Short mmCIF file of C-alpha atoms in Angstrom, two decimals:
data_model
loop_
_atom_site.label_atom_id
_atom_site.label_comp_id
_atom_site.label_asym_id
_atom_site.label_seq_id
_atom_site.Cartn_x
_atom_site.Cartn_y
_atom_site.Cartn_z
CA UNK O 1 225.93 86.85 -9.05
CA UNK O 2 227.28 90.19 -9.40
CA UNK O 3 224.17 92.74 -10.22
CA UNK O 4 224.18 95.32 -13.13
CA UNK O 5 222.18 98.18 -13.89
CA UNK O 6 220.25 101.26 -13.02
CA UNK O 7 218.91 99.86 -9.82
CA UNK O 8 222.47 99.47 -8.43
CA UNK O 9 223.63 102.93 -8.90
CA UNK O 10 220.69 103.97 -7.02
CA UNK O 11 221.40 101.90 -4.24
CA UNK O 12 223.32 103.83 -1.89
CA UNK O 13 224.43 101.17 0.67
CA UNK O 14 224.41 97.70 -0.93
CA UNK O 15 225.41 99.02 -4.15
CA UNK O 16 228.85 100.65 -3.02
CA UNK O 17 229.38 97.45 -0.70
CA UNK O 18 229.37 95.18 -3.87
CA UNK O 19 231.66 97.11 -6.21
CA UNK O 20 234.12 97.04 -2.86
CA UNK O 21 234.19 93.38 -2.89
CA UNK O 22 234.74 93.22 -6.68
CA UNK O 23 237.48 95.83 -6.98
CA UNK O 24 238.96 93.98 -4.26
CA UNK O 25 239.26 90.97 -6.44
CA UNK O 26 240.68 93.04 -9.37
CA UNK O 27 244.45 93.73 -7.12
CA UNK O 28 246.87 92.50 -8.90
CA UNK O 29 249.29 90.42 -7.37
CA UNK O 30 246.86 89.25 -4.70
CA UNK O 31 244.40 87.09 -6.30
CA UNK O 32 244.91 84.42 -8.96
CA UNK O 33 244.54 85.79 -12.29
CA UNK O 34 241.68 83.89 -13.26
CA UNK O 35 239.73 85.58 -10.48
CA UNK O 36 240.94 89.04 -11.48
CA UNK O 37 239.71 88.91 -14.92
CA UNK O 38 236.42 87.93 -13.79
CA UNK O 39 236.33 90.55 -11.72
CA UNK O 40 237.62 92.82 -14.03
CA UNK O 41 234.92 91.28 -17.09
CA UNK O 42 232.34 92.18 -14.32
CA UNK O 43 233.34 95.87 -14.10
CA UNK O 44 233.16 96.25 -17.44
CA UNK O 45 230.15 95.12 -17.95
CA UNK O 46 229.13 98.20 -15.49
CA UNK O 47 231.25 100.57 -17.57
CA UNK O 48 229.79 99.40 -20.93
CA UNK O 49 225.97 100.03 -19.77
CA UNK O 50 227.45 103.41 -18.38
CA UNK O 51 226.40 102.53 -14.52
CA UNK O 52 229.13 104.31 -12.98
CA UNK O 53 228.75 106.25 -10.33
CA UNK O 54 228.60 103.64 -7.63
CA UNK O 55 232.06 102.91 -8.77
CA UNK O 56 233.70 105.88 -9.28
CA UNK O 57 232.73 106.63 -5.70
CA UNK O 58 234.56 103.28 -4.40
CA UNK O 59 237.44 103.91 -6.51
CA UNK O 60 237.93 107.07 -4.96
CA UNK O 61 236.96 105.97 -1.69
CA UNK O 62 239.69 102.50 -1.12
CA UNK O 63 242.24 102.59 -3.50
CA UNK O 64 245.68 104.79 -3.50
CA UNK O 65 247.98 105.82 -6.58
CA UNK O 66 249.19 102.82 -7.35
CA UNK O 67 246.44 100.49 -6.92
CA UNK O 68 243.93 102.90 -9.11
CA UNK O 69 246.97 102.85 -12.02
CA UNK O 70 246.87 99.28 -12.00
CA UNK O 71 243.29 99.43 -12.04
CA UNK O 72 243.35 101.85 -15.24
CA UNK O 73 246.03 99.40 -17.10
CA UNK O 74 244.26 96.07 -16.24
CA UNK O 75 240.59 97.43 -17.83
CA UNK O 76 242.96 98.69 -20.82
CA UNK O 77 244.22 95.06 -21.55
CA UNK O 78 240.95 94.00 -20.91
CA UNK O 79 239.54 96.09 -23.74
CA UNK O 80 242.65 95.60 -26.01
CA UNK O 81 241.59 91.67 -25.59
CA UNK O 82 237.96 92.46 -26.64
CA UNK O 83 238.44 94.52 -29.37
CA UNK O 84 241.03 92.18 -31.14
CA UNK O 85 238.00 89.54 -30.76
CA UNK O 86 235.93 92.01 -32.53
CA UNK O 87 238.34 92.18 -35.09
CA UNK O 88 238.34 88.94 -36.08
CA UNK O 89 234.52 88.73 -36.33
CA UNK O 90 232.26 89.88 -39.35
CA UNK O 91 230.45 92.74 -37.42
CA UNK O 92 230.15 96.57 -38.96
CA UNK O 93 232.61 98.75 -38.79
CA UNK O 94 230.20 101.06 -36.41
CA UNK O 95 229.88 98.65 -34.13
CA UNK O 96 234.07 98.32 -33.28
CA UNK O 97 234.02 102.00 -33.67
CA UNK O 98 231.60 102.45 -30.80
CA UNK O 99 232.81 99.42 -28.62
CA UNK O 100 235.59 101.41 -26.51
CA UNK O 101 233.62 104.34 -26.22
CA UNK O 102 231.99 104.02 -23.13
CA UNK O 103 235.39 102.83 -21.63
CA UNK O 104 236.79 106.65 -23.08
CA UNK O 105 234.04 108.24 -21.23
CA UNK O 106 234.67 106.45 -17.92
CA UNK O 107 238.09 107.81 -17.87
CA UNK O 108 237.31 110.97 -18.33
CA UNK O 109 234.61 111.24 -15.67
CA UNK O 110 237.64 109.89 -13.69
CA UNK O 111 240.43 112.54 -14.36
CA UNK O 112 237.55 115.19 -12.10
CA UNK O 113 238.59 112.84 -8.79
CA UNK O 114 238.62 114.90 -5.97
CA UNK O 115 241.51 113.13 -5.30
CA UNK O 116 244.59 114.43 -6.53
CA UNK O 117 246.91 111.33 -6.74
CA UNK O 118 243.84 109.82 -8.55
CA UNK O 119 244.21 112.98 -11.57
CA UNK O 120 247.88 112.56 -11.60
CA UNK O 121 247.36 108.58 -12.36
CA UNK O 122 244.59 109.54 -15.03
CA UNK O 123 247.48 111.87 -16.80
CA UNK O 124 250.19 109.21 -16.40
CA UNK O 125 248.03 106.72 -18.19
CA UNK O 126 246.59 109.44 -20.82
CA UNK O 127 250.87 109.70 -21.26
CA UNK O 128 251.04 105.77 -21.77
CA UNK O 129 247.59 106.24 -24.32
CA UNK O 130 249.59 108.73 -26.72
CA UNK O 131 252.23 105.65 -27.62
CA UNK O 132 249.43 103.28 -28.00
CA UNK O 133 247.71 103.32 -32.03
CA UNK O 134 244.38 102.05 -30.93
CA UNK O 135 240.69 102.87 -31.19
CA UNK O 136 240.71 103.24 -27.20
CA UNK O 137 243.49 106.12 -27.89
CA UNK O 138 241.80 107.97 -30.19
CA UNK O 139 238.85 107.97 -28.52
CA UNK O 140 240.63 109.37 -25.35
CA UNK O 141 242.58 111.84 -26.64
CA UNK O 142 240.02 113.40 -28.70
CA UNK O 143 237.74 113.96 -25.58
CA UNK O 144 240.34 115.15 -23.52
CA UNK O 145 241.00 117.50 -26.24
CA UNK O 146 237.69 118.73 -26.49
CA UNK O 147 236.99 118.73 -22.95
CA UNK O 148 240.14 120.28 -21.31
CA UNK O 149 242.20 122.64 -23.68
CA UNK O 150 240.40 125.87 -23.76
CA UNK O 151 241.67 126.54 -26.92
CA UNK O 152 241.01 123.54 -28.77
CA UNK O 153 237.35 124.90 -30.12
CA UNK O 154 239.25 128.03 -31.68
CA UNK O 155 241.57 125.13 -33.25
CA UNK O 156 239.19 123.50 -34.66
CA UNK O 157 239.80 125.35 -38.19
CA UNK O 158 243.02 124.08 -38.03
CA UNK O 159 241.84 120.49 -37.71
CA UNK O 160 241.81 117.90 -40.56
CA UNK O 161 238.22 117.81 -40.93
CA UNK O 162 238.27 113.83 -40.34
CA UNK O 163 239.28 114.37 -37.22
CA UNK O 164 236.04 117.32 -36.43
CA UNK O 165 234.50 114.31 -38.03
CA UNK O 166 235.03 112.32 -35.84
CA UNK O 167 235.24 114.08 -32.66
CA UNK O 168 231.02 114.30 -33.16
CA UNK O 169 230.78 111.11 -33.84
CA UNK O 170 232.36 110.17 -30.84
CA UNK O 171 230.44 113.14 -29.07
CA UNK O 172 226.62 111.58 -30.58
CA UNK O 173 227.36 108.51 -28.31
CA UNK O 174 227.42 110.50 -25.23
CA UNK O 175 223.75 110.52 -23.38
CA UNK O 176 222.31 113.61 -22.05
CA UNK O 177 223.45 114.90 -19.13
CA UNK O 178 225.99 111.93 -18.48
CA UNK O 179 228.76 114.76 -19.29
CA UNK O 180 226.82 118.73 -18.80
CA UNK O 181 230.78 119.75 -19.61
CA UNK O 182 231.21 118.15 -22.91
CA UNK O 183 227.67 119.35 -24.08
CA UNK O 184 228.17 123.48 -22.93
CA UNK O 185 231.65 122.75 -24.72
CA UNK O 186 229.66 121.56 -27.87
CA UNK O 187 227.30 124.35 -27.84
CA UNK O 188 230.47 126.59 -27.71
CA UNK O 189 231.01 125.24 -31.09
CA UNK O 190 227.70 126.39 -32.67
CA UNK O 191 228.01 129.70 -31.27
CA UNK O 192 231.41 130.51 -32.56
CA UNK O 193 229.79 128.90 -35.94
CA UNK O 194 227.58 131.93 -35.35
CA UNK O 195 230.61 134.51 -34.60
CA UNK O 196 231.97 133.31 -37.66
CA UNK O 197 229.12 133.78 -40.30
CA UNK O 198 228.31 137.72 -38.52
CA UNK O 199 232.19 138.48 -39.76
CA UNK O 200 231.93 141.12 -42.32
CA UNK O 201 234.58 140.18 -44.19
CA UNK O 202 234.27 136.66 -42.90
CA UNK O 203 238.14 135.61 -41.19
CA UNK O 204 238.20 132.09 -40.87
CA UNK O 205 238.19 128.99 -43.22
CA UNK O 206 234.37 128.47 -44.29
CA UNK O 207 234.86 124.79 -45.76
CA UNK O 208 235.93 124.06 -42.02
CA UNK O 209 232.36 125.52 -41.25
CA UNK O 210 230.70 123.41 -43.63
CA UNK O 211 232.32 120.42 -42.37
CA UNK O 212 230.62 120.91 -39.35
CA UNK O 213 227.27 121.89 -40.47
CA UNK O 214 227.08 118.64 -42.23
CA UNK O 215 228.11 116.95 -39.69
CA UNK O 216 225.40 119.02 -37.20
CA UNK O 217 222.75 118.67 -39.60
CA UNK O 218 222.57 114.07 -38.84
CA UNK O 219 220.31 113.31 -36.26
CA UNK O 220 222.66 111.86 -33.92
CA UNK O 221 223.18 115.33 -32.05
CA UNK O 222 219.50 115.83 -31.42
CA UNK O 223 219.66 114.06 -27.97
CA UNK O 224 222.53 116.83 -26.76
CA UNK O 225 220.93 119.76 -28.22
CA UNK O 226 217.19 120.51 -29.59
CA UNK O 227 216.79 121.05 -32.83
CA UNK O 228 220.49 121.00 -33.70
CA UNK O 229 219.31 119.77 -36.79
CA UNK O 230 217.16 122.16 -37.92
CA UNK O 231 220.12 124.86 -36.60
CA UNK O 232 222.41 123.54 -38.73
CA UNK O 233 220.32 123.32 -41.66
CA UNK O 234 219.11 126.90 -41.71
CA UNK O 235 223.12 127.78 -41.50
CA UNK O 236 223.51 125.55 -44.66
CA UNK O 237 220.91 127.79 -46.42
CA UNK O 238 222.84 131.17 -45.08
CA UNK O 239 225.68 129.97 -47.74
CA UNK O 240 223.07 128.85 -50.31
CA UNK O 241 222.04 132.93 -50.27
CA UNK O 242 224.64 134.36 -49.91
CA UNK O 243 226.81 132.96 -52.61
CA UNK O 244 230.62 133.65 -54.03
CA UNK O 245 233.15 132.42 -51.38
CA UNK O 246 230.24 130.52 -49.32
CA UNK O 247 228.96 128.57 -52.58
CA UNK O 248 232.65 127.39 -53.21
CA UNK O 249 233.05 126.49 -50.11
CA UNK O 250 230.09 124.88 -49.45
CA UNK O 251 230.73 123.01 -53.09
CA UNK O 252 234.33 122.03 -52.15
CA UNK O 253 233.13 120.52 -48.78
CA UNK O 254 230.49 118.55 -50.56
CA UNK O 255 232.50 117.07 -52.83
CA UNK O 256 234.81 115.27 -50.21
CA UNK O 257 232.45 114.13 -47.64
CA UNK O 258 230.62 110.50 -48.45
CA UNK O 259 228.00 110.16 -51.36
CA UNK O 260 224.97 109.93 -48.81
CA UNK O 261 225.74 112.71 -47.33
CA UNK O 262 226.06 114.46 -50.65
CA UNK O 263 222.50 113.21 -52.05
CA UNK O 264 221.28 114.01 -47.96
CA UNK O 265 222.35 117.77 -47.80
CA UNK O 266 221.49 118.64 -51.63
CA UNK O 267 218.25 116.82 -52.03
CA UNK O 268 216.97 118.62 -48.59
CA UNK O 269 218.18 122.49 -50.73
CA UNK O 270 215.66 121.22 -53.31
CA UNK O 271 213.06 119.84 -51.30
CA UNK O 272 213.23 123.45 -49.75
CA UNK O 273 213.76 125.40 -52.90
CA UNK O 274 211.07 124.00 -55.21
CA UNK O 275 207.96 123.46 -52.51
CA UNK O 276 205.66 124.02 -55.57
CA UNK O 277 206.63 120.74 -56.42
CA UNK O 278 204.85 119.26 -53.78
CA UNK O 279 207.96 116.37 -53.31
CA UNK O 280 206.44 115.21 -49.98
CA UNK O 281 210.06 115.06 -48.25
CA UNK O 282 208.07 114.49 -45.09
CA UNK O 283 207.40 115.99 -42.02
CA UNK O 284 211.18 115.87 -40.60
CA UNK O 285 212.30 117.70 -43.44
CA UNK O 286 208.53 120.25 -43.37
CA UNK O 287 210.15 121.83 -40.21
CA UNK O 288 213.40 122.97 -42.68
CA UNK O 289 211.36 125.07 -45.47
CA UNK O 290 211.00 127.72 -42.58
CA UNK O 291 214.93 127.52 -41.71
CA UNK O 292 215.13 127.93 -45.78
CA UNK O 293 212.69 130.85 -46.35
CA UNK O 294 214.12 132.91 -43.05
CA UNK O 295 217.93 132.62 -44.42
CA UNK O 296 216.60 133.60 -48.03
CA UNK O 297 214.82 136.76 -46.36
CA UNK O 298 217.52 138.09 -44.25
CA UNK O 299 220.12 137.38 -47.21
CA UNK O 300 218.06 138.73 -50.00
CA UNK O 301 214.83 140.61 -48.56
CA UNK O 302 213.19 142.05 -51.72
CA UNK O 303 214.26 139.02 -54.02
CA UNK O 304 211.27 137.33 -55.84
CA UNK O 305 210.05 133.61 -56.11
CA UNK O 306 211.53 133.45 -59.15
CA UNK O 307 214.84 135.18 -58.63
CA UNK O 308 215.11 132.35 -55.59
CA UNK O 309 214.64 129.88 -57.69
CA UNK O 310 217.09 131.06 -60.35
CA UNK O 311 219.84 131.16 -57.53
CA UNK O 312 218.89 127.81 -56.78
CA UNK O 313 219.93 126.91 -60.31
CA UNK O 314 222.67 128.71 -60.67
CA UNK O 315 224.09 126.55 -57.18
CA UNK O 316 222.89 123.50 -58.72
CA UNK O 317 225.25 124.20 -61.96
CA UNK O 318 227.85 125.22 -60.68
CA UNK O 319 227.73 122.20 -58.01
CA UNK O 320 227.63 119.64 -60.79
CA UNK O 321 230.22 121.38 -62.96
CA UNK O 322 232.72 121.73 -60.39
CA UNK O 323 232.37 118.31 -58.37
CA UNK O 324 232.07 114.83 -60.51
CA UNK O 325 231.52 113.09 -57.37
CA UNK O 326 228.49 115.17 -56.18
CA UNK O 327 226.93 114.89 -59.45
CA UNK O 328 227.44 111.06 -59.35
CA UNK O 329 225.56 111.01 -56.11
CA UNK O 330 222.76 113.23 -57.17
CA UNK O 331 222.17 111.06 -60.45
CA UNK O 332 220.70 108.60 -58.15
CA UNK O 333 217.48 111.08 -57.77
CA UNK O 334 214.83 111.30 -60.43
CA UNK O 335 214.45 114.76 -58.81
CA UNK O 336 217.57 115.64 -59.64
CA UNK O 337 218.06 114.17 -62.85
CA UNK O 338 215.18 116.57 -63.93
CA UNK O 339 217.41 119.55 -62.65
CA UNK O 340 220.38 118.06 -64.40
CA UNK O 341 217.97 117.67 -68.26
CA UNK O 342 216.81 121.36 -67.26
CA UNK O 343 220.06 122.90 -67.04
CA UNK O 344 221.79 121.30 -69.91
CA UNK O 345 218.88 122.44 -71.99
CA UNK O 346 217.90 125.60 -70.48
CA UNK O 347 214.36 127.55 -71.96
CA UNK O 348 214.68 131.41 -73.70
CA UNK O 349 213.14 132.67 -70.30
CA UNK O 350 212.59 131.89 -66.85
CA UNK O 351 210.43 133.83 -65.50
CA UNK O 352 207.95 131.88 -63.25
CA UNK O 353 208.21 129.55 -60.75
CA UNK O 354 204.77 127.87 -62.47
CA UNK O 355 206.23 127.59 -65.92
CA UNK O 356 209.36 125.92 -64.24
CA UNK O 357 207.14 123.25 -62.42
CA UNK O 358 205.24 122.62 -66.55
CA UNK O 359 209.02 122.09 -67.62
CA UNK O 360 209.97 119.31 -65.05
CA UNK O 361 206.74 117.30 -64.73
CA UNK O 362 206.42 117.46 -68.27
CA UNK O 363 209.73 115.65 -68.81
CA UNK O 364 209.96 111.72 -69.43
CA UNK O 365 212.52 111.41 -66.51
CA UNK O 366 209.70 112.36 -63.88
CA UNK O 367 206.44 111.02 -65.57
#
């Protein structure tokens, strides 16, 4: 009985004996081919729980050019078999998306080989991967991307946003410090997000920003890089002040990324905006009303409560007049909905943030 998990990596001796035996039985053309795909199934089930080390180092250590390439195709028809199983099967559509990525990741961590003949075999079969439509491919390509061309960050304007999308999706399944190069190359990106909003005019395509702070602002990042979050959050309120070009933008974005993330990134504005309220978001979203007050300060430093909350408005109307879809989204909210009766029937004067709070939880909507 082959052995998998932690414990085996750890083992210096017994654990690099076993993988030798295994990857023995994986040569093609040596061992019946029932045996090899057990074999092979076995390794997998190493790669999957992301155990590798022990065999990286054997793959490196016994087998040449040719017998690593046939080791790189074999796992690929292995996982082409397993996914077309998945296919067939009612599971979500999460769960296929993540199923080849820890078999994307293993090949990466194999093109740094010390051994050359090794690299040139992971960039033959990278070669093979661009004529191949699969989920494997994709996966592949977008990490190498990401993790080799130096200029592929400063590209990432240029890049249909489903495919930033995706790239940190892809990048959320990674666990710390399994790849330290991926995660410096990710915190690249929220730097030059940085670089970007300091520009005076500001040079590059902001909707391409706001892709990106949406997709930052999901938890899924939080194991890479503290309080990514809360980063990309207080970044989302920078275009809330500042207003113009960023509110377009901002409004453009939001009305083409999914409805939850529509209702996730306004209702958190307005949990932030109206804290007089008292709208209990809880104490996740507590840690953003600092994020929302600093970019308020910087943007506007002598503004008033009540101008703050006016320019809150005047987002929120021009959000729902421009985008159908975000206002569909936001109906959902009884929040929101008072927002919506408040500025289709706006009062003489607005002066105070207290006579604004009279206005909405004196409406039917919220009692």
């Amino acid at each position: 009985m082959f052995p998998h998990g932690r414990h085996l990596d750890q083992t210096e001796d017994d654990g690099r004996q076993m993988y030798s035996e295994i990857l023995e039985f994986t040569r093609p053309n040596i061992y019946p081919a029932g045996v090899r795909k057990e074999a092979l199934e076995l390794v997998m089930i190493q790669i999957n729980i992301r155990e590798t080390q022990q065999l990286i180092r054997t793959l490196n250590e016994e087998f040449d050019y040719e017998d690593f390439r046939a080791f790189l195709f074999q796992i690929l028809d292995l996982d082409t078999e397993r996914y077309e199983a998945l296919e067939s099967k009612p599971i979500r559509e999460e769960a296929k998306f993540a199923s080849s990525i820890p078999l994307a990741i293993f090949i990466f961590k194999l093109s740094f080989s010390q051994k050359k003949s090794h690299r040139v075999a992971v960039d033959s079969f990278l070669l093979a991967m661009c004529a191949k439509k699969s989920l494997l491919a994709d996966h592949l390509l977008r990490i190498f991307k990401f993790g080799q061309d130096s200029d592929y960050l400063d590209r990432l304007e240029d890049c249909q946003p489903e495919e930033r999308q995706t790239l940190w999706k892809v990048l959320a399944y990674l666990r710390q410090g399994e790849l330290l190069y991926l995660e410096e190359r990710l915190q690249s990106r929220l730097i030059r997000i940085d670089e970007i909003l300091e520009q005076n005019p500001v040079k590059a395509e902001l909707r391409c920003v706001c892709y990106d702070l949406i997709e930052f602002s999901r938890i899924g990042l939080e194991h890479l890089i503290e309080d990514i979050r809360i980063w990309a959050y207080s970044r989302i309120f920078t275009f809330l002040a500042r207003g113009g070009v960023f509110w377009g933008a901002m409004i453009s974005t939001l009305g083409r990324v999914p409805h939850g993330d529509q209702y996730r990134i306004m209702s958190r504005i307005l949990y932030c905006a109206l804290p007089s309220l008292n709208l209990s978001p809880g104490s996740m979203d507590q840690e953003l009303t600092g994020g929302f007050d600093q970019a308020m300060e910087l943007e506007h430093p002598s503004q008033s409560e009540a101008n703050m909350l006016d320019l809150f408005f005047r987002f929120v109307i021009q959000a729902f007049s421009s985008q159908g879809s975000l206002r569909a989204a936001l109906m959902l909210d009884q929040h929101f909905l008072s927002i919506i009766l408040l500025c289709l029937s706006p009062p003489p004067t607005l002066s105070t943030s207290e006579e604004l709070v009279r206005l909405i939880t004196q409406n039917p909507t919220t009692r």
